[in-house]
Short mmCIF file of C-alpha atoms in Angstrom, two decimals:
data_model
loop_
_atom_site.label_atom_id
_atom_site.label_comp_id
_atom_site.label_asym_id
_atom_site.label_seq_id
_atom_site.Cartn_x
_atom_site.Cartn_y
_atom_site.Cartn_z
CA UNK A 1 136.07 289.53 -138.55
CA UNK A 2 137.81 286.79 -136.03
CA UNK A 3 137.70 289.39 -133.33
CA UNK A 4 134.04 289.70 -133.63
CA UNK A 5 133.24 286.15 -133.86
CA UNK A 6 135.73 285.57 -130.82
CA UNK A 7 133.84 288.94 -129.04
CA UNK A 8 130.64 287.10 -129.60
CA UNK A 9 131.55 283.39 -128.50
CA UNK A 10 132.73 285.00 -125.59
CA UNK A 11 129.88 286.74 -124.55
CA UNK A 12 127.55 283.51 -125.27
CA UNK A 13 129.74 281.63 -123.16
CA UNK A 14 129.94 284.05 -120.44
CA UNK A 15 126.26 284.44 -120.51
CA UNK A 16 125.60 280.45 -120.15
CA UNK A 17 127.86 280.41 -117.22
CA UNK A 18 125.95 282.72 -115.61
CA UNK A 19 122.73 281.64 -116.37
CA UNK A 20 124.38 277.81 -115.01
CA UNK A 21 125.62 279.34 -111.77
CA UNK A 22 122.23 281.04 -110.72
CA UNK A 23 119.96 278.04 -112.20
CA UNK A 24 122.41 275.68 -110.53
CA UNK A 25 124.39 276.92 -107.56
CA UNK A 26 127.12 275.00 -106.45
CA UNK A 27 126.15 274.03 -102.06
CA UNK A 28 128.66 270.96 -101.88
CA UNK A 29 131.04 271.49 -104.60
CA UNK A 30 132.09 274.04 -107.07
CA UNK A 31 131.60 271.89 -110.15
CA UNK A 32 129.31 274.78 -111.53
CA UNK A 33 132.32 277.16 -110.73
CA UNK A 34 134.52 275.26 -112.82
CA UNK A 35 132.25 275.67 -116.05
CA UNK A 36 133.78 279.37 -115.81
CA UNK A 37 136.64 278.20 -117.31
CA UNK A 38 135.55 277.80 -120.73
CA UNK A 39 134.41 281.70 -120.99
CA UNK A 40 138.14 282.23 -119.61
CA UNK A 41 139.83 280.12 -122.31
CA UNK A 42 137.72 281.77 -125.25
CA UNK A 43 139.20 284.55 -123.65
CA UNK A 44 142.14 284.17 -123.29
CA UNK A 45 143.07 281.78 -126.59
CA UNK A 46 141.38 284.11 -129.00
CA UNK A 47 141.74 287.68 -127.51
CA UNK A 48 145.08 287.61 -125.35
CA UNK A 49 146.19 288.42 -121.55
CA UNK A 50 144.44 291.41 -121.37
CA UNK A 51 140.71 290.17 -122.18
CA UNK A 52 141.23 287.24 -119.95
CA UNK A 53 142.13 289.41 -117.19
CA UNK A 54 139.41 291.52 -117.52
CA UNK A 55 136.67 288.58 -118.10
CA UNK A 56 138.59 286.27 -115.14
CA UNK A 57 137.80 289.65 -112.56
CA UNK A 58 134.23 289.55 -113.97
CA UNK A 59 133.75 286.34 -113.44
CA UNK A 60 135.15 286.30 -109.77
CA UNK A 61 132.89 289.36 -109.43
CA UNK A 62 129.30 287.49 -110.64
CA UNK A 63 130.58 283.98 -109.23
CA UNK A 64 130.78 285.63 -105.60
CA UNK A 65 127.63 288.00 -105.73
CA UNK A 66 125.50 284.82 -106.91
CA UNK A 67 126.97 282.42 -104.41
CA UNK A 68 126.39 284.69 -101.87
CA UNK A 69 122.87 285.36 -102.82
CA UNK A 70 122.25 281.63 -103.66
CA UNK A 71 124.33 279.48 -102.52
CA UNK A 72 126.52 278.81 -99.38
CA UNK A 73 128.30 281.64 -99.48
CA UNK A 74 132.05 282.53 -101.31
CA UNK A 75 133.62 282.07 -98.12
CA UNK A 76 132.43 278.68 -96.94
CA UNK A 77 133.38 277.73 -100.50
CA UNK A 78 137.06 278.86 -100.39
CA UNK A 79 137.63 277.49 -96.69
CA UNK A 80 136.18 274.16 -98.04
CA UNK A 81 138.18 273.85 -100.81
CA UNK A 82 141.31 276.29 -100.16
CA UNK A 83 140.87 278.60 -102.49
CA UNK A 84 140.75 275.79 -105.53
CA UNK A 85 138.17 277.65 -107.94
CA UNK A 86 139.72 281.04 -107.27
CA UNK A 87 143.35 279.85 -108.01
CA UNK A 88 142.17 278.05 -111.15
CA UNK A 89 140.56 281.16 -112.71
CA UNK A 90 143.70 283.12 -112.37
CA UNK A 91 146.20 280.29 -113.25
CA UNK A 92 143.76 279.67 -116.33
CA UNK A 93 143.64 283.27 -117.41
CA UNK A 94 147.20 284.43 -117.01
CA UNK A 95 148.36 280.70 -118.73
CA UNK A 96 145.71 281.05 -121.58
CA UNK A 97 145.95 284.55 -122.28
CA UNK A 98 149.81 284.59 -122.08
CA UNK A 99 150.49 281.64 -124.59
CA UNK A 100 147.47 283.83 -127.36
CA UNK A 101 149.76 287.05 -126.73
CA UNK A 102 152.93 284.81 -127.58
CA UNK A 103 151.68 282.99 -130.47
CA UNK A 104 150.21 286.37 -131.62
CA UNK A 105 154.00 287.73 -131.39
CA UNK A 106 155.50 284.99 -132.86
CA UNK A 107 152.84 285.72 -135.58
CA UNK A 108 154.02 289.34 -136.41
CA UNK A 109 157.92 288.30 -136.15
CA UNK A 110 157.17 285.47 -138.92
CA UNK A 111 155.69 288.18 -140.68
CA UNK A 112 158.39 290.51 -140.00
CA UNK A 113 160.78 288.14 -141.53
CA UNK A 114 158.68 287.45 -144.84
CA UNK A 115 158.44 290.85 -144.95
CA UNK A 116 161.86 291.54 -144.95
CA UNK A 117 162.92 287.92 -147.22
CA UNK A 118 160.70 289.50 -149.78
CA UNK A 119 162.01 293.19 -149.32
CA UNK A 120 165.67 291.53 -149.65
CA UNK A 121 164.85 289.61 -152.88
CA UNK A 122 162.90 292.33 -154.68
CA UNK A 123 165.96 294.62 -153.49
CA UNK A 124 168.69 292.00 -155.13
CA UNK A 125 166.22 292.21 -158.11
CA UNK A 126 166.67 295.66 -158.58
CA UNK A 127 170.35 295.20 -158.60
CA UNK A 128 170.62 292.84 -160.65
CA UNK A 129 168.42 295.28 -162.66
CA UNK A 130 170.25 297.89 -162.52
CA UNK A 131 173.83 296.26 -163.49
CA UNK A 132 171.88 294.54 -166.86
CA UNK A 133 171.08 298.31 -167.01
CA UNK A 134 174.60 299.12 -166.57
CA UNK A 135 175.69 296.73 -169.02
CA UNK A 136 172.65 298.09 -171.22
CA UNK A 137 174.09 301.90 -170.64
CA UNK A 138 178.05 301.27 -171.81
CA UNK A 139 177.08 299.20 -174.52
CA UNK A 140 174.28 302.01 -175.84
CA UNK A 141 176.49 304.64 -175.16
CA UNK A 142 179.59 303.35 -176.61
CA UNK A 143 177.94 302.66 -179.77
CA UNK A 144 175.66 305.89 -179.74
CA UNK A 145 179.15 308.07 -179.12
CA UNK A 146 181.37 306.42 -180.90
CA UNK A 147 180.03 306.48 -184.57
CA UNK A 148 179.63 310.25 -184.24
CA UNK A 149 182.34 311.15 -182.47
CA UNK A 150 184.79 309.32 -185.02
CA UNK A 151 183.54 311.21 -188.05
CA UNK A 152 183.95 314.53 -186.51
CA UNK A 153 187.75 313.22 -185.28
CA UNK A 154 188.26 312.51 -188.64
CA UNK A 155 186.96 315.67 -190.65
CA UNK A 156 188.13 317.91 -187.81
CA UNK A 157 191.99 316.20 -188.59
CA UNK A 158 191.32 316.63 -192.11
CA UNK A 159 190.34 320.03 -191.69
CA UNK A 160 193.62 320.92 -189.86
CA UNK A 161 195.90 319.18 -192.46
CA UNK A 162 194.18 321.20 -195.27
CA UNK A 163 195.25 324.50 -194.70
CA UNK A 164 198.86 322.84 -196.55
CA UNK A 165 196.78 321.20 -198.98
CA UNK A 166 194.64 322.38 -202.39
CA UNK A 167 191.38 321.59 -200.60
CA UNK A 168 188.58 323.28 -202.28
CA UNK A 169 185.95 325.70 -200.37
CA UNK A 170 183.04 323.49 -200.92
CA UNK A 171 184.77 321.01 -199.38
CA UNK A 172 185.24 322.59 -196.24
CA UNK A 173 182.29 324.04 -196.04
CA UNK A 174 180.78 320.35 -196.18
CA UNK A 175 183.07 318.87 -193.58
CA UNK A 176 182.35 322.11 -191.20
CA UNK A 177 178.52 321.15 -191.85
CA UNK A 178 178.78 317.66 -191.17
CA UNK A 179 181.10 318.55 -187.82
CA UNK A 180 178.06 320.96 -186.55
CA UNK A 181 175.27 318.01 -187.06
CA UNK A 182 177.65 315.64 -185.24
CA UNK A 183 178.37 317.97 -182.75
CA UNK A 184 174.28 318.68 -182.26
CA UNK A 185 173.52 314.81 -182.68
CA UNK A 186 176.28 314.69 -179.78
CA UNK A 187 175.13 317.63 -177.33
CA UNK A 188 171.64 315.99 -177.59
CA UNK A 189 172.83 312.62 -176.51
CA UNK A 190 174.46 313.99 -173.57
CA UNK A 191 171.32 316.14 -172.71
CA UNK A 192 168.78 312.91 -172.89
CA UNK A 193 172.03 310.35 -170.62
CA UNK A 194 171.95 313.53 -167.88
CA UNK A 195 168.42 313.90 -167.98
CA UNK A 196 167.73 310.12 -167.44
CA UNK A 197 170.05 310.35 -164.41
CA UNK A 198 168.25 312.54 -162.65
CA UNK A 199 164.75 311.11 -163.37
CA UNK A 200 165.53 307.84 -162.02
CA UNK A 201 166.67 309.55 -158.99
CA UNK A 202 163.67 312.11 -158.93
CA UNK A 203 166.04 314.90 -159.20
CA UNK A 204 164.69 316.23 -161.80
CA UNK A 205 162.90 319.25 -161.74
CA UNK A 206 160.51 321.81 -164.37
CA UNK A 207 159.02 325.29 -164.29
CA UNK A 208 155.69 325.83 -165.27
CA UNK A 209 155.62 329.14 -167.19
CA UNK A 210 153.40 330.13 -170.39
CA UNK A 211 155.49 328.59 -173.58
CA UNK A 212 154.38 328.68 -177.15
CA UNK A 213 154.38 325.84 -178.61
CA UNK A 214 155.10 327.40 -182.08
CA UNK A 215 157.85 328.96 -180.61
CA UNK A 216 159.75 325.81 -179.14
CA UNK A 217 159.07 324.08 -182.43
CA UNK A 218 160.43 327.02 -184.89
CA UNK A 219 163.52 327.06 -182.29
CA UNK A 220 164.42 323.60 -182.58
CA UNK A 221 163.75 323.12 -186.27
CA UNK A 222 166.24 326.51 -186.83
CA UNK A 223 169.19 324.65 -184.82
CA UNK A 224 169.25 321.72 -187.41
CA UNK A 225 170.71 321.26 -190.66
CA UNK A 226 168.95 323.32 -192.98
CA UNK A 227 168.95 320.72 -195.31
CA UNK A 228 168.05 318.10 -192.70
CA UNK A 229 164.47 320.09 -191.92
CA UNK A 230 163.75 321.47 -194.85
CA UNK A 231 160.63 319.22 -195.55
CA UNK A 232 159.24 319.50 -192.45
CA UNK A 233 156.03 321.11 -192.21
CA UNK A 234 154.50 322.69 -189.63
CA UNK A 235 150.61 323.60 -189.42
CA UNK A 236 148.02 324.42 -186.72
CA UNK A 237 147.34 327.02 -184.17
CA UNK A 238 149.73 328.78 -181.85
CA UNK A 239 148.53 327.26 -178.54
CA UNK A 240 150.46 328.20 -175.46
CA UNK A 241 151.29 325.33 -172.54
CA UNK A 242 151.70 325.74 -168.78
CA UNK A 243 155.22 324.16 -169.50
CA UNK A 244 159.44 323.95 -169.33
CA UNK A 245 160.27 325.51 -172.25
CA UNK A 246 163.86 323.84 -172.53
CA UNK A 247 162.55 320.30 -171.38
CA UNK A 248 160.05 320.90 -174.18
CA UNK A 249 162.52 321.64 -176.83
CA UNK A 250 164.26 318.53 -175.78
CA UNK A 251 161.18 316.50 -176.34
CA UNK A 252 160.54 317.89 -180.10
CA UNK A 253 164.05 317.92 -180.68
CA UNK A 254 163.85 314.13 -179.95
CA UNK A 255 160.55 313.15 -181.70
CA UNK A 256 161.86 314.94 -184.83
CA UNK A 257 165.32 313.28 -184.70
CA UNK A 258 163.41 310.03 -184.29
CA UNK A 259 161.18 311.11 -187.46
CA UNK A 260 164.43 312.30 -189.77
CA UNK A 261 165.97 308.86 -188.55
CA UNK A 262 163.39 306.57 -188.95
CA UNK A 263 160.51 308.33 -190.66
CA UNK A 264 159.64 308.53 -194.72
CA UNK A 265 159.63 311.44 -196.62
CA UNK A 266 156.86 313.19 -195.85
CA UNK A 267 156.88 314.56 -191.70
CA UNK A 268 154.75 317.07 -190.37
CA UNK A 269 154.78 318.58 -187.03
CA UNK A 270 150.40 319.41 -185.91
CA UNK A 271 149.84 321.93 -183.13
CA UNK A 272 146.48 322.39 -181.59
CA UNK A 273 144.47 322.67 -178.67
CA UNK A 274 142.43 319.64 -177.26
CA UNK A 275 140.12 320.23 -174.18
CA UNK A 276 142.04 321.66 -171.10
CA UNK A 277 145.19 320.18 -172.99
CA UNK A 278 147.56 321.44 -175.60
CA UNK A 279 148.70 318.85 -178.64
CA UNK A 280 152.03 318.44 -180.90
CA UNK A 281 151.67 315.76 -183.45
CA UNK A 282 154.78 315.02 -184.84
CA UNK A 283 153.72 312.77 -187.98
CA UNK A 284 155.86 310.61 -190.76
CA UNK A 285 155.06 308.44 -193.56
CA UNK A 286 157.91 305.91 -192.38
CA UNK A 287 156.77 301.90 -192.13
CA UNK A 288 155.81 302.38 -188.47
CA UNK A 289 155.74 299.85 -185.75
CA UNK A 290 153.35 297.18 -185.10
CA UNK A 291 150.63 297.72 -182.51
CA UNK A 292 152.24 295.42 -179.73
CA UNK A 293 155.17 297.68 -179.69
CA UNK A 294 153.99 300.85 -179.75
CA UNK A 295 153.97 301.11 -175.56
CA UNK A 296 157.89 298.78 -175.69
CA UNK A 297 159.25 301.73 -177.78
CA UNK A 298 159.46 304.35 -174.71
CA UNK A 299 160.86 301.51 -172.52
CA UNK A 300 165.20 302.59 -171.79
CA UNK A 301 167.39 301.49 -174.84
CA UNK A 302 164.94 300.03 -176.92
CA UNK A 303 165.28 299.91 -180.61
CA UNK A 304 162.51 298.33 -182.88
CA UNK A 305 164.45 299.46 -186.26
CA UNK A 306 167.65 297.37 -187.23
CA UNK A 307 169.88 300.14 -188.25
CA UNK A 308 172.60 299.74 -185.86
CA UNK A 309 174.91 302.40 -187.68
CA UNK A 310 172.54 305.20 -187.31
CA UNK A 311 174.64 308.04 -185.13
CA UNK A 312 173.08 309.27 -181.86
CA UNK A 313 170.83 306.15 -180.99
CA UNK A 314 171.40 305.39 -177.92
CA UNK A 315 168.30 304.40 -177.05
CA UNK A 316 166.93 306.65 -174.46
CA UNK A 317 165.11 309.56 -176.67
CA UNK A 318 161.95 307.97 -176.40
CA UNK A 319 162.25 307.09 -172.42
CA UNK A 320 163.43 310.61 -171.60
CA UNK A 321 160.52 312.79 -173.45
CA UNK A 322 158.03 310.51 -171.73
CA UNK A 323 159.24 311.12 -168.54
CA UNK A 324 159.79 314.64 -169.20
CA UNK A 325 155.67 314.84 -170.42
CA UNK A 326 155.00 313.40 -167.30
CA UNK A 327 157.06 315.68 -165.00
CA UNK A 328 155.03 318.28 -166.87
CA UNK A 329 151.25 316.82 -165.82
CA UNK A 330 151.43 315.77 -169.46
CA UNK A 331 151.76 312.87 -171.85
CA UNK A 332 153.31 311.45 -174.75
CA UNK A 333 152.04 308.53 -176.84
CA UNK A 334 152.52 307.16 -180.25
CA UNK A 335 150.24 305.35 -182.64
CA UNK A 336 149.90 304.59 -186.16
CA UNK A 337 146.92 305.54 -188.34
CA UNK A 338 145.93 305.86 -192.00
CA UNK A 339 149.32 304.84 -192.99
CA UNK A 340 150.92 307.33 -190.60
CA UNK A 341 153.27 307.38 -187.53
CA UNK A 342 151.71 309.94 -184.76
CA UNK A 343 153.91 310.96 -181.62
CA UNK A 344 151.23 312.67 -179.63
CA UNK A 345 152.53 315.21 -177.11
CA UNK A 346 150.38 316.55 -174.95
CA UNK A 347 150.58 319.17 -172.05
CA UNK A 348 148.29 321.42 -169.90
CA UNK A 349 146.78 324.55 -171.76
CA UNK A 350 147.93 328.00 -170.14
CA UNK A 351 145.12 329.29 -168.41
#
């Protein structure tokens, strides 16, 4: 928008001077000439060197074919007066224009250097993002591997000892039990820290072959603890997903963990078809989260419920499966209705 204001001013001025210079030529003195100058310095303040180079030759150009049609004649002028108009236009133009093109540079290198002040602070930002993050990560971890971990130290020691002691069958078959859920709580801890990794790197990549939904859910509920899963129900139609079938088992594997953890009795796992889009519902009757929270949950290491000695919560279930939805042209969103906690998983529908 300046330009064009500048483009017209200049040709309004250029235009006066001409209309001056044939109205009025100059016989005895170049005063006329002089009025050139303003034409030049629109020029050359508001467009740079260039423009007032080209406008200073077309001036010199229309000054001498008018004088020498009208007036004296550009040669009597420039013998008179040594060349005065002549070396005004070009000191004028090269001056003008010169100190536009230096101010416009000094322009872009302020610029430059806001650019790069602001670059430099949203860059120490993001470090001192990503050592909270650190700090966030050891003290998650720690916590989320520790509790675990421990208990199967302690039944796995306990297990060795007892082949001197009386211990009874049904005891070891609880402590191997309890050892296998640790053990799965633990792989799927691991799976969720490496997967997060490579996210937040973008080195994370997924197939896209046809995957029943059904399927992943039966082979994820058969991996846990019988006794764990045996309320779970599952209902709906076998829809099939342009999906990752592993990165989906991770996702159910972490939205039903979240419902055994934090859930109520009843939990239900929906699949259906919505649209071009396939759905898994994984629904509880647990006290739920309010609605301001429901978007914070899938944020890295956040925990809403105060349980701090439930094993394998470290915090990044949540964050992973949404990420892993995503990487998948998908979705996953929770919500709370009639009572119930929803986890809504959704994915494209093999076509």
């Amino acid at each position: 928008m300046q330009r064009i204001w500048a483009r017209a001013l200049l040709m309004l001025t250029s235009a006066g001077y001409v209309t001056v210079l044939i109205v009025s030529p100059p016989v005895d003195d170049p005063t006329v000439v002089v009025l050139a100058l303003i034409p030049l310095v629109v020029a050359g303040s508001l467009l740079g060197l260039k423009p007032a180079l080209v406008v200073m030759g077309g001036l010199i150009a229309a000054t001498s074919l008018i004088v020498e049609l009208l007036g004296p004649g550009i040669y009597t002028i420039l013998r008179t007066y040594r060349g005065i108009p002549l070396l005004m236009f070009v000191m004028t133009g090269i001056v003008v224009g010169r100190l536009r093109d230096v101010r416009t540079a000094l322009e872009h290198e302020l610029e430059h250097r806001r650019a790069v002040e602001r670059e430099l602070r949203a860059t120490q930002r993001r470090m001192e993002e990503v050592l909270d993050t650190k700090d966030e990560l050891i003290t998650s971890v720690g916590h989320g591997l520790r509790t675990p971990l421990t208990a199967v130290l302690g039944f796995a020691q306990m297990l060795r000892i007892g082949d001197y002691t009386d211990m009874a069958a049904s005891d070891r078959e609880e402590m191997v039990g309890f050892i296998a859920r640790e053990a799965f709580e633990l792989s799927g801890i691991i799976d969720d820290l490496l997967v997060a990794a490579r996210i937040e790197i973008g080195k994370l990549e997924t197939t896209r072959v046809p995957t029943s939904l059904r399927a992943q859910v039966a082979q994820v509920v058969e991996a846990w603890d019988a006794v764990a899963v045996a309320g779970i129900r599952v209902s709906g139609s076998n829809a099939v997903a342009s999906a990752d079938p592993a990165r989906v088992r991770q996702i159910l594997r972490n939205l039903i963990s979240n419902a055994l953890r934090y859930g109520g009795d009843r939990i239900e796992v929906g699949i259906g078809s919505d649209g071009p889009e396939v759905v898994v519902e994984v629904i509880d009757d647990g006290p739920g989260l309010p609605e301001d929270e429901w978007e914070t949950i899938f944020k890295p290491y956040y925990r809403y419920h105060s349980e701090i000695t439930q094993p394998g919560s470290v915090g990044l279930g949540l964050t992973v499966s949404r990420g892993l939805a995503e990487l998948m042209n998908g979705s996953l969103t929770y919500r709370r209705a009639n009572g119930l906690s929803i986890f809504s998983l959704r994915l494209p529908q093999d076509r």
